[in-house]
Amino acid sequence: MSKPVAIITGAASGIGLSLTRHLLSSGWRVAMADRNEEKGRALEKELGPDVMFMKVDVSKYDQQAALFQSAFEWGNGRLDFLAANAGIDDRQSLYEGVLNTLGPPPELNTDCIQVDMIAVLQGVWLLSHYARRNKVPGGKVVITCSGAGIYPMETNPQYTMAKHGLIGLARSAGPRFKEENVTINCILPGFVKTGLAPPEMIDRMPQEYVTPMSTVLRAYDMFLRSSKMTGQAVELSGDQLHFHSVPNYPDEISRWLHEDAKKLWSEVYAVGSAPKSS
Ligand SMILES: NC(=O)c1ccc[n+]([C@@H]2O[C@H](COP(=O)([O-])OP(=O)(O)OC[C@H]3O[C@@H](n4cnc5c(N)ncnc54)[C@H](O)[C@@H]3O)[C@@H](O)[C@H]2O)c1
């Protein structure tokens, strides 16, 4: 039987690179995607024939689409798993003022939203397409969210907004895609020492509050082993995995709207009859 095939975005560093090594040691083939071509090419050489690297900016749809097509062909018509992992922090502060203009300020840089949220949505869209083309239709997505997907991070409102959005995506689409043998789950790592973690923060914080990579890999293994779990958000804190459930409904109206009315919503939004863009 052929080896399972994964796409990992942001694979040239940190969590993505550790996951790449981990999956290779468990018998996977990995299509590594990263915008850092120098590191990616060196890793491709180092890691051997079960790896292919593609220079991809995931926020550009055509590049991400080409990645999926190439990985599917490289896997001989097989794609089992997407680790939607590439991420950056806020590239411009929402709080910085622009004083040297009487008119409106220039547009805020929202690269963080494009990379951390929109690109993940496009990744799920692409994975679902190739999952339908697998010999046995289906596939898995694990999204690298963050504690900022649940708790506000005042210094990084864009990062917080994007990561909150990812949980919404997994919780809404995860259960629905299960009908197609596709699962979508989120991991919410605490502070992990990677390229994204500011070195000043690593130096200043109590080391016992760092979450080890082994916890992150355990969470991936858990979701990869299960064909049942979907729409889950699991916080990784130290050596613990904490599942977060949706909040309790505050009253009967809210409960009805979000539970009993599900059937009505799906009739109104039946695929093919939903209002399309104007
Ligand atoms: N390190 C932490 O403490 C922590 C905590 C919670 C969540 N996360 C999340 O983990 C994920 C991985 O980050 P990391 O901590 O390993 O950081 P990292 O900086 O070490 O790795 C991120 C990788 O993503 C790549 N990348 C960035 N933008 C890209 C783009 N547009 N297209 C393709 N590749 C791109 C970078 O080149 C880099 O190789 C991110 O989504 C991050 O938000 C990290």
mmCIF file of C-alpha atoms and ligand atoms in Angstrom:
data_model
loop_
_atom_site.group_PDB
_atom_site.id
_atom_site.type_symbol
_atom_site.label_atom_id
_atom_site.label_comp_id
_atom_site.label_asym_id
_atom_site.label_seq_id
_atom_site.Cartn_x
_atom_site.Cartn_y
_atom_site.Cartn_z
ATOM 1 C CA MET A 1 0.000 0.000 0.000
ATOM 2 C CA SER A 2 1.262 3.495 -0.802
ATOM 3 C CA LYS A 3 2.390 5.819 1.966
ATOM 4 C CA PRO A 4 -0.062 8.478 3.205
ATOM 5 C CA VAL A 5 0.568 11.998 1.908
ATOM 6 C CA ALA A 6 0.463 15.262 3.872
ATOM 7 C CA ILE A 7 0.687 18.924 2.972
ATOM 8 C CA ILE A 8 2.230 21.032 5.726
ATOM 9 C CA THR A 9 2.232 24.813 5.312
ATOM 10 C CA GLY A 10 4.847 26.844 7.145
ATOM 11 C CA ALA A 11 6.936 23.661 7.114
ATOM 12 C CA ALA A 12 10.407 25.243 7.037
ATOM 13 C CA SER A 13 10.455 26.250 10.714
ATOM 14 C CA GLY A 14 9.027 25.687 14.173
ATOM 15 C CA ILE A 15 5.887 23.576 14.533
ATOM 16 C CA GLY A 16 5.622 22.805 10.799
ATOM 17 C CA LEU A 17 9.186 21.505 10.637
ATOM 18 C CA SER A 18 8.831 19.396 13.784
ATOM 19 C CA LEU A 19 5.618 17.915 12.389
ATOM 20 C CA THR A 20 7.336 17.201 9.074
ATOM 21 C CA ARG A 21 10.095 15.230 10.822
ATOM 22 C CA HIS A 22 7.533 13.478 13.014
ATOM 23 C CA LEU A 23 5.342 12.354 10.098
ATOM 24 C CA LEU A 24 8.349 11.206 8.087
ATOM 25 C CA SER A 25 9.429 9.029 10.990
ATOM 26 C CA SER A 26 5.888 7.562 11.072
ATOM 27 C CA GLY A 27 5.948 6.527 7.388
ATOM 28 C CA TRP A 28 4.331 9.553 5.688
ATOM 29 C CA ARG A 29 5.315 11.483 2.579
ATOM 30 C CA VAL A 30 5.259 15.220 3.120
ATOM 31 C CA ALA A 31 4.757 18.121 0.715
ATOM 32 C CA MET A 32 6.430 20.969 2.570
ATOM 33 C CA ALA A 33 5.230 24.467 1.701
ATOM 34 C CA ASP A 34 6.815 27.665 2.901
ATOM 35 C CA ARG A 35 7.583 31.107 1.560
ATOM 36 C CA ASN A 36 11.185 30.687 2.798
ATOM 37 C CA GLU A 37 12.709 28.991 -0.232
ATOM 38 C CA GLU A 38 16.303 28.860 0.997
ATOM 39 C CA LYS A 39 15.446 26.910 4.144
ATOM 40 C CA GLY A 40 12.867 24.798 2.319
ATOM 41 C CA ARG A 41 15.260 23.678 -0.417
ATOM 42 C CA ALA A 42 17.978 22.811 2.122
ATOM 43 C CA LEU A 43 15.469 20.761 4.133
ATOM 44 C CA GLU A 44 14.216 18.992 1.027
ATOM 45 C CA LYS A 45 17.776 17.863 0.337
ATOM 46 C CA GLU A 46 18.377 16.864 3.955
ATOM 47 C CA LEU A 47 15.099 14.968 4.488
ATOM 48 C CA GLY A 48 15.227 12.744 1.402
ATOM 49 C CA PRO A 49 12.861 11.276 -1.173
ATOM 50 C CA ASP A 50 9.685 11.265 0.937
ATOM 51 C CA VAL A 51 9.722 15.054 0.920
ATOM 52 C CA MET A 52 8.928 17.599 -1.740
ATOM 53 C CA PHE A 53 9.264 21.312 -1.140
ATOM 54 C CA MET A 54 7.354 24.105 -2.837
ATOM 55 C CA LYS A 55 7.889 27.819 -2.381
ATOM 56 C CA VAL A 56 4.378 29.017 -1.627
ATOM 57 C CA ASP A 57 2.861 32.152 -0.204
ATOM 58 C CA VAL A 58 -0.344 30.621 1.139
ATOM 59 C CA SER A 59 -2.108 33.975 1.009
ATOM 60 C CA LYS A 60 -1.945 33.829 -2.815
ATOM 61 C CA TYR A 61 -4.704 31.443 -3.927
ATOM 62 C CA ASP A 62 -3.063 30.481 -7.217
ATOM 63 C CA GLN A 63 0.116 29.449 -5.387
ATOM 64 C CA GLN A 64 -1.762 27.390 -2.807
ATOM 65 C CA ALA A 65 -3.876 25.755 -5.511
ATOM 66 C CA ALA A 66 -0.717 24.827 -7.467
ATOM 67 C CA LEU A 67 0.707 23.308 -4.269
ATOM 68 C CA PHE A 68 -2.322 21.040 -3.846
ATOM 69 C CA GLN A 69 -2.319 19.951 -7.482
ATOM 70 C CA SER A 70 1.437 19.183 -7.361
ATOM 71 C CA ALA A 71 1.178 17.331 -4.053
ATOM 72 C CA PHE A 72 -1.754 15.248 -5.318
ATOM 73 C CA GLU A 73 0.168 14.270 -8.471
ATOM 74 C CA TRP A 74 3.389 13.636 -6.459
ATOM 75 C CA GLY A 75 1.308 11.379 -4.180
ATOM 76 C CA ASN A 76 0.067 9.461 -7.247
ATOM 77 C CA GLY A 77 -3.490 10.646 -6.775
ATOM 78 C CA ARG A 78 -3.431 10.605 -2.993
ATOM 79 C CA LEU A 79 -3.733 13.391 -0.413
ATOM 80 C CA ASP A 80 -4.617 12.445 3.159
ATOM 81 C CA PHE A 81 -3.860 15.393 5.393
ATOM 82 C CA LEU A 82 -3.480 19.172 5.490
ATOM 83 C CA ALA A 83 -1.680 20.811 8.398
ATOM 84 C CA ALA A 84 -2.800 24.417 7.836
ATOM 85 C CA ASN A 85 -0.032 25.819 9.940
ATOM 86 C CA ALA A 86 1.658 28.844 8.313
ATOM 87 C CA GLY A 87 1.128 31.908 10.453
ATOM 88 C CA ILE A 88 2.437 35.383 11.208
ATOM 89 C CA ASP A 89 1.652 38.047 13.794
ATOM 90 C CA ASP A 90 0.199 41.551 13.231
ATOM 91 C CA ARG A 91 2.259 43.365 10.584
ATOM 92 C CA GLN A 92 0.957 46.810 11.535
ATOM 93 C CA SER A 93 -0.372 47.928 14.856
ATOM 94 C CA LEU A 94 -4.040 48.887 14.921
ATOM 95 C CA TYR A 95 -3.113 51.338 17.665
ATOM 96 C CA GLU A 96 -0.465 53.352 15.822
ATOM 97 C CA GLY A 97 -1.740 56.774 14.800
ATOM 98 C CA VAL A 98 -1.052 58.456 11.456
ATOM 99 C CA LEU A 99 -0.531 62.119 12.274
ATOM 100 C CA ASN A 100 0.931 63.490 9.045
ATOM 101 C CA THR A 101 -2.273 63.483 7.035
ATOM 102 C CA LEU A 102 -5.453 65.546 7.173
ATOM 103 C CA GLY A 103 -7.330 62.995 5.068
ATOM 104 C CA PRO A 104 -7.909 59.333 5.891
ATOM 105 C CA PRO A 105 -4.855 57.247 6.813
ATOM 106 C CA PRO A 106 -3.515 54.693 4.326
ATOM 107 C CA GLU A 107 -5.150 51.269 4.509
ATOM 108 C CA LEU A 108 -4.123 49.156 7.498
ATOM 109 C CA ASN A 109 -1.810 46.245 6.631
ATOM 110 C CA THR A 110 -3.938 43.110 7.100
ATOM 111 C CA ASP A 111 -1.418 40.486 5.929
ATOM 112 C CA CYS A 112 -1.943 38.675 9.231
ATOM 113 C CA ILE A 113 -5.633 38.098 8.428
ATOM 114 C CA GLN A 114 -4.803 37.002 4.880
ATOM 115 C CA VAL A 115 -2.204 34.438 6.012
ATOM 116 C CA ASP A 116 -3.686 33.246 9.310
ATOM 117 C CA MET A 117 -7.362 33.134 8.346
ATOM 118 C CA ILE A 118 -8.217 33.554 4.649
ATOM 119 C CA ALA A 119 -5.428 31.227 3.480
ATOM 120 C CA VAL A 120 -6.639 28.539 5.908
ATOM 121 C CA LEU A 121 -10.179 28.833 4.559
ATOM 122 C CA GLN A 122 -8.826 28.419 1.015
ATOM 123 C CA GLY A 123 -6.778 25.452 2.248
ATOM 124 C CA VAL A 124 -9.912 23.751 3.570
ATOM 125 C CA TRP A 125 -11.654 24.487 0.259
ATOM 126 C CA LEU A 126 -8.750 22.897 -1.644
ATOM 127 C CA LEU A 127 -8.387 19.895 0.679
ATOM 128 C CA SER A 128 -12.089 19.093 0.356
ATOM 129 C CA HIS A 129 -11.718 19.088 -3.429
ATOM 130 C CA TYR A 130 -8.798 16.633 -3.452
ATOM 131 C CA ALA A 131 -10.365 14.544 -0.664
ATOM 132 C CA ARG A 132 -13.263 13.851 -3.028
ATOM 133 C CA ARG A 133 -10.776 12.680 -5.652
ATOM 134 C CA ASN A 134 -8.960 10.228 -3.350
ATOM 135 C CA LYS A 135 -9.427 6.544 -4.155
ATOM 136 C CA VAL A 136 -11.142 6.244 -0.792
ATOM 137 C CA PRO A 137 -12.728 9.701 -0.549
ATOM 138 C CA GLY A 138 -11.828 11.626 2.609
ATOM 139 C CA GLY A 139 -9.072 13.479 4.381
ATOM 140 C CA LYS A 140 -8.094 15.339 7.529
ATOM 141 C CA VAL A 141 -7.275 18.947 8.366
ATOM 142 C CA VAL A 142 -5.589 20.144 11.525
ATOM 143 C CA ILE A 143 -5.425 23.929 11.783
ATOM 144 C CA THR A 144 -2.756 25.557 13.930
ATOM 145 C CA CYS A 145 -4.847 28.031 15.863
ATOM 146 C CA SER A 146 -3.611 29.540 19.156
ATOM 147 C CA GLY A 147 -4.663 30.372 22.686
ATOM 148 C CA ALA A 148 -5.506 33.697 20.989
ATOM 149 C CA GLY A 149 -8.323 31.799 19.284
ATOM 150 C CA ILE A 150 -10.176 31.906 22.602
ATOM 151 C CA TYR A 151 -8.455 34.463 24.824
ATOM 152 C CA PRO A 152 -7.921 38.037 23.585
ATOM 153 C CA MET A 153 -4.323 39.066 22.932
ATOM 154 C CA GLU A 154 -4.467 42.839 23.266
ATOM 155 C CA THR A 155 -1.093 43.426 21.608
ATOM 156 C CA ASN A 156 -2.180 41.536 18.471
ATOM 157 C CA PRO A 157 -5.839 42.206 17.622
ATOM 158 C CA GLN A 158 -5.506 40.961 14.042
ATOM 159 C CA TYR A 159 -3.908 37.709 15.194
ATOM 160 C CA THR A 160 -6.679 37.341 17.788
ATOM 161 C CA MET A 161 -9.370 38.011 15.172
ATOM 162 C CA ALA A 162 -7.895 35.524 12.711
ATOM 163 C CA LYS A 163 -7.387 32.772 15.285
ATOM 164 C CA HIS A 164 -10.919 33.235 16.698
ATOM 165 C CA GLY A 165 -12.154 32.827 13.107
ATOM 166 C CA LEU A 166 -10.358 29.502 12.697
ATOM 167 C CA ILE A 167 -12.287 27.952 15.571
ATOM 168 C CA GLY A 168 -15.515 29.174 13.973
ATOM 169 C CA LEU A 169 -14.471 27.510 10.734
ATOM 170 C CA ALA A 170 -13.643 24.177 12.390
ATOM 171 C CA ARG A 171 -16.780 24.161 14.533
ATOM 172 C CA SER A 172 -19.129 25.023 11.684
ATOM 173 C CA ALA A 173 -17.611 23.120 8.769
ATOM 174 C CA GLY A 174 -16.004 20.240 10.704
ATOM 175 C CA PRO A 175 -19.224 18.376 11.597
ATOM 176 C CA ARG A 176 -20.705 19.030 8.137
ATOM 177 C CA PHE A 177 -17.665 17.704 6.249
ATOM 178 C CA LYS A 178 -17.768 14.510 8.290
ATOM 179 C CA GLU A 179 -20.469 13.346 5.855
ATOM 180 C CA GLU A 180 -17.672 13.330 3.287
ATOM 181 C CA ASN A 181 -15.188 11.543 5.533
ATOM 182 C CA VAL A 182 -13.291 14.811 6.100
ATOM 183 C CA THR A 183 -12.437 16.013 9.614
ATOM 184 C CA ILE A 184 -11.363 19.525 10.627
ATOM 185 C CA ASN A 185 -9.898 20.259 14.052
ATOM 186 C CA CYS A 186 -7.916 23.060 15.681
ATOM 187 C CA ILE A 187 -4.923 22.914 17.979
ATOM 188 C CA LEU A 188 -4.379 25.904 20.242
ATOM 189 C CA PRO A 189 -0.733 25.834 21.334
ATOM 190 C CA GLY A 190 0.410 27.813 24.342
ATOM 191 C CA PHE A 191 3.861 29.387 24.095
ATOM 192 C CA VAL A 192 6.149 27.166 22.022
ATOM 193 C CA LYS A 193 9.776 28.099 21.293
ATOM 194 C CA THR A 194 9.790 28.659 17.506
ATOM 195 C CA GLY A 195 10.760 31.318 14.992
ATOM 196 C CA LEU A 196 7.496 33.163 15.718
ATOM 197 C CA ALA A 197 8.107 33.427 19.452
ATOM 198 C CA PRO A 198 9.862 36.759 20.161
ATOM 199 C CA PRO A 199 13.343 35.993 21.652
ATOM 200 C CA GLU A 200 12.815 38.723 24.309
ATOM 201 C CA MET A 201 9.711 36.838 25.445
ATOM 202 C CA ILE A 202 11.555 33.502 25.542
ATOM 203 C CA ASP A 203 14.224 35.097 27.770
ATOM 204 C CA ARG A 204 11.768 36.794 30.101
ATOM 205 C CA MET A 205 9.057 34.205 30.714
ATOM 206 C CA PRO A 206 9.165 31.433 33.326
ATOM 207 C CA GLN A 207 10.471 28.369 31.491
ATOM 208 C CA GLU A 208 7.928 26.089 33.169
ATOM 209 C CA TYR A 209 5.235 27.980 31.202
ATOM 210 C CA VAL A 210 6.692 26.977 27.851
ATOM 211 C CA THR A 211 4.687 24.282 26.037
ATOM 212 C CA PRO A 212 7.016 21.580 24.689
ATOM 213 C CA MET A 213 6.847 20.463 21.072
ATOM 214 C CA SER A 214 6.106 16.924 22.300
ATOM 215 C CA THR A 215 2.642 18.126 23.447
ATOM 216 C CA VAL A 216 1.985 19.640 20.017
ATOM 217 C CA LEU A 217 2.941 16.394 18.268
ATOM 218 C CA ARG A 218 0.739 14.377 20.645
ATOM 219 C CA ALA A 219 -2.243 16.512 19.611
ATOM 220 C CA TYR A 220 -1.521 15.943 15.909
ATOM 221 C CA ASP A 221 -1.254 12.195 16.511
ATOM 222 C CA MET A 222 -4.568 12.206 18.361
ATOM 223 C CA PHE A 223 -6.421 13.869 15.470
ATOM 224 C CA LEU A 224 -4.649 11.780 12.839
ATOM 225 C CA ARG A 225 -5.628 8.555 14.583
ATOM 226 C CA SER A 226 -9.305 9.496 14.920
ATOM 227 C CA SER A 227 -11.833 9.444 12.119
ATOM 228 C CA LYS A 228 -14.572 10.578 14.522
ATOM 229 C CA MET A 229 -13.270 13.753 16.116
ATOM 230 C CA THR A 230 -14.163 16.866 14.145
ATOM 231 C CA GLY A 231 -14.911 20.515 14.895
ATOM 232 C CA GLN A 232 -12.785 20.310 18.024
ATOM 233 C CA ALA A 233 -10.612 23.013 19.584
ATOM 234 C CA VAL A 234 -7.940 21.656 21.908
ATOM 235 C CA GLU A 235 -5.701 23.930 23.939
ATOM 236 C CA LEU A 236 -2.132 22.713 24.436
ATOM 237 C CA SER A 237 -0.782 23.951 27.722
ATOM 238 C CA GLY A 238 2.419 22.510 29.167
ATOM 239 C CA ASP A 239 1.938 18.758 28.828
ATOM 240 C CA GLN A 240 -1.878 18.965 28.920
ATOM 241 C CA LEU A 241 -4.508 18.800 26.164
ATOM 242 C CA HIS A 242 -7.659 20.735 27.176
ATOM 243 C CA PHE A 243 -10.757 20.448 24.990
ATOM 244 C CA HIS A 244 -12.914 23.579 24.719
ATOM 245 C CA SER A 245 -16.614 23.193 24.077
ATOM 246 C CA VAL A 246 -18.992 25.820 22.703
ATOM 247 C CA PRO A 247 -20.336 28.143 25.433
ATOM 248 C CA ASN A 248 -23.588 27.323 27.229
ATOM 249 C CA TYR A 249 -26.702 28.971 25.800
ATOM 250 C CA PRO A 250 -27.809 31.854 28.050
ATOM 251 C CA ASP A 251 -31.553 31.266 27.443
ATOM 252 C CA GLU A 252 -34.127 29.186 25.556
ATOM 253 C CA ILE A 253 -34.313 31.570 22.579
ATOM 254 C CA SER A 254 -30.580 31.235 22.027
ATOM 255 C CA ARG A 255 -30.686 27.460 22.441
ATOM 256 C CA TRP A 256 -33.556 27.126 19.937
ATOM 257 C CA LEU A 257 -31.844 29.363 17.378
ATOM 258 C CA HIS A 258 -28.550 27.475 17.501
ATOM 259 C CA GLU A 259 -29.843 23.923 18.038
ATOM 260 C CA ASP A 260 -33.468 23.292 17.006
ATOM 261 C CA ALA A 261 -33.356 25.713 14.070
ATOM 262 C CA LYS A 262 -30.428 23.856 12.467
ATOM 263 C CA LYS A 263 -32.801 22.015 10.136
ATOM 264 C CA LEU A 264 -34.447 25.277 9.063
ATOM 265 C CA TRP A 265 -31.078 26.908 8.422
ATOM 266 C CA SER A 266 -29.974 23.985 6.274
ATOM 267 C CA GLU A 267 -33.172 24.120 4.221
ATOM 268 C CA VAL A 268 -32.711 27.850 3.652
ATOM 269 C CA TYR A 269 -29.023 27.451 2.796
ATOM 270 C CA ALA A 270 -29.270 24.155 0.885
ATOM 271 C CA VAL A 271 -26.285 23.886 -1.459
ATOM 272 C CA GLY A 272 -27.257 25.407 -4.774
ATOM 273 C CA SER A 273 -30.064 27.549 -3.381
ATOM 274 C CA ALA A 274 -28.075 29.911 -1.134
ATOM 275 C CA PRO A 275 -27.946 33.551 -2.215
ATOM 276 C CA LYS A 276 -24.884 34.069 -4.428
ATOM 277 C CA SER A 277 -22.665 37.117 -4.670
ATOM 278 C CA SER A 278 -24.340 40.073 -6.310
HETATM 279 N N1 LIG B 1 5.130 29.450 18.656
HETATM 280 C C1 LIG B 1 4.082 29.645 19.408
HETATM 281 O O1 LIG B 1 4.186 29.924 20.604
HETATM 282 C C2 LIG B 1 2.701 29.512 18.819
HETATM 283 C C3 LIG B 1 1.613 29.544 19.690
HETATM 284 C C4 LIG B 1 0.334 29.422 19.170
HETATM 285 C C5 LIG B 1 0.161 29.272 17.815
HETATM 286 N N2 LIG B 1 1.247 29.253 16.986
HETATM 287 C C6 LIG B 1 0.991 29.104 15.553
HETATM 288 O O2 LIG B 1 1.811 28.088 15.049
HETATM 289 C C7 LIG B 1 1.926 28.253 13.633
HETATM 290 C C8 LIG B 1 3.355 27.972 13.211
HETATM 291 O O3 LIG B 1 4.185 28.991 13.734
HETATM 292 P P1 LIG B 1 5.572 28.706 14.459
HETATM 293 O O4 LIG B 1 5.394 29.092 15.869
HETATM 294 O O5 LIG B 1 6.071 27.366 14.133
HETATM 295 O O6 LIG B 1 6.435 29.878 13.800
HETATM 296 P P2 LIG B 1 7.656 29.874 12.794
HETATM 297 O O7 LIG B 1 7.837 31.319 12.462
HETATM 298 O O8 LIG B 1 8.812 29.142 13.375
HETATM 299 O O9 LIG B 1 7.135 29.097 11.519
HETATM 300 C C9 LIG B 1 6.186 29.652 10.653
HETATM 301 C C10 LIG B 1 6.573 29.325 9.212
HETATM 302 O O10 LIG B 1 5.519 29.813 8.375
HETATM 303 C C11 LIG B 1 6.103 30.385 7.225
HETATM 304 N N3 LIG B 1 5.176 31.346 6.643
HETATM 305 C C12 LIG B 1 4.788 32.541 7.137
HETATM 306 N N4 LIG B 1 3.950 33.150 6.299
HETATM 307 C C13 LIG B 1 3.793 32.327 5.233
HETATM 308 C C14 LIG B 1 3.050 32.395 4.030
HETATM 309 N N5 LIG B 1 2.315 33.481 3.727
HETATM 310 N N6 LIG B 1 3.111 31.355 3.169
HETATM 311 C C15 LIG B 1 3.867 30.267 3.443
HETATM 312 N N7 LIG B 1 4.621 30.151 4.554
HETATM 313 C C16 LIG B 1 4.578 31.167 5.442
HETATM 314 C C17 LIG B 1 7.382 31.035 7.723
HETATM 315 O O11 LIG B 1 8.320 31.263 6.666
HETATM 316 C C18 LIG B 1 7.860 30.006 8.750
HETATM 317 O O12 LIG B 1 8.735 29.061 8.159
HETATM 318 C C19 LIG B 1 1.406 29.643 13.323
HETATM 319 O O13 LIG B 1 0.120 29.551 12.741
HETATM 320 C C20 LIG B 1 1.318 30.285 14.687
HETATM 321 O O14 LIG B 1 0.336 31.293 14.755
HETATM 322 C C21 LIG B 1 2.505 29.370 17.457
#
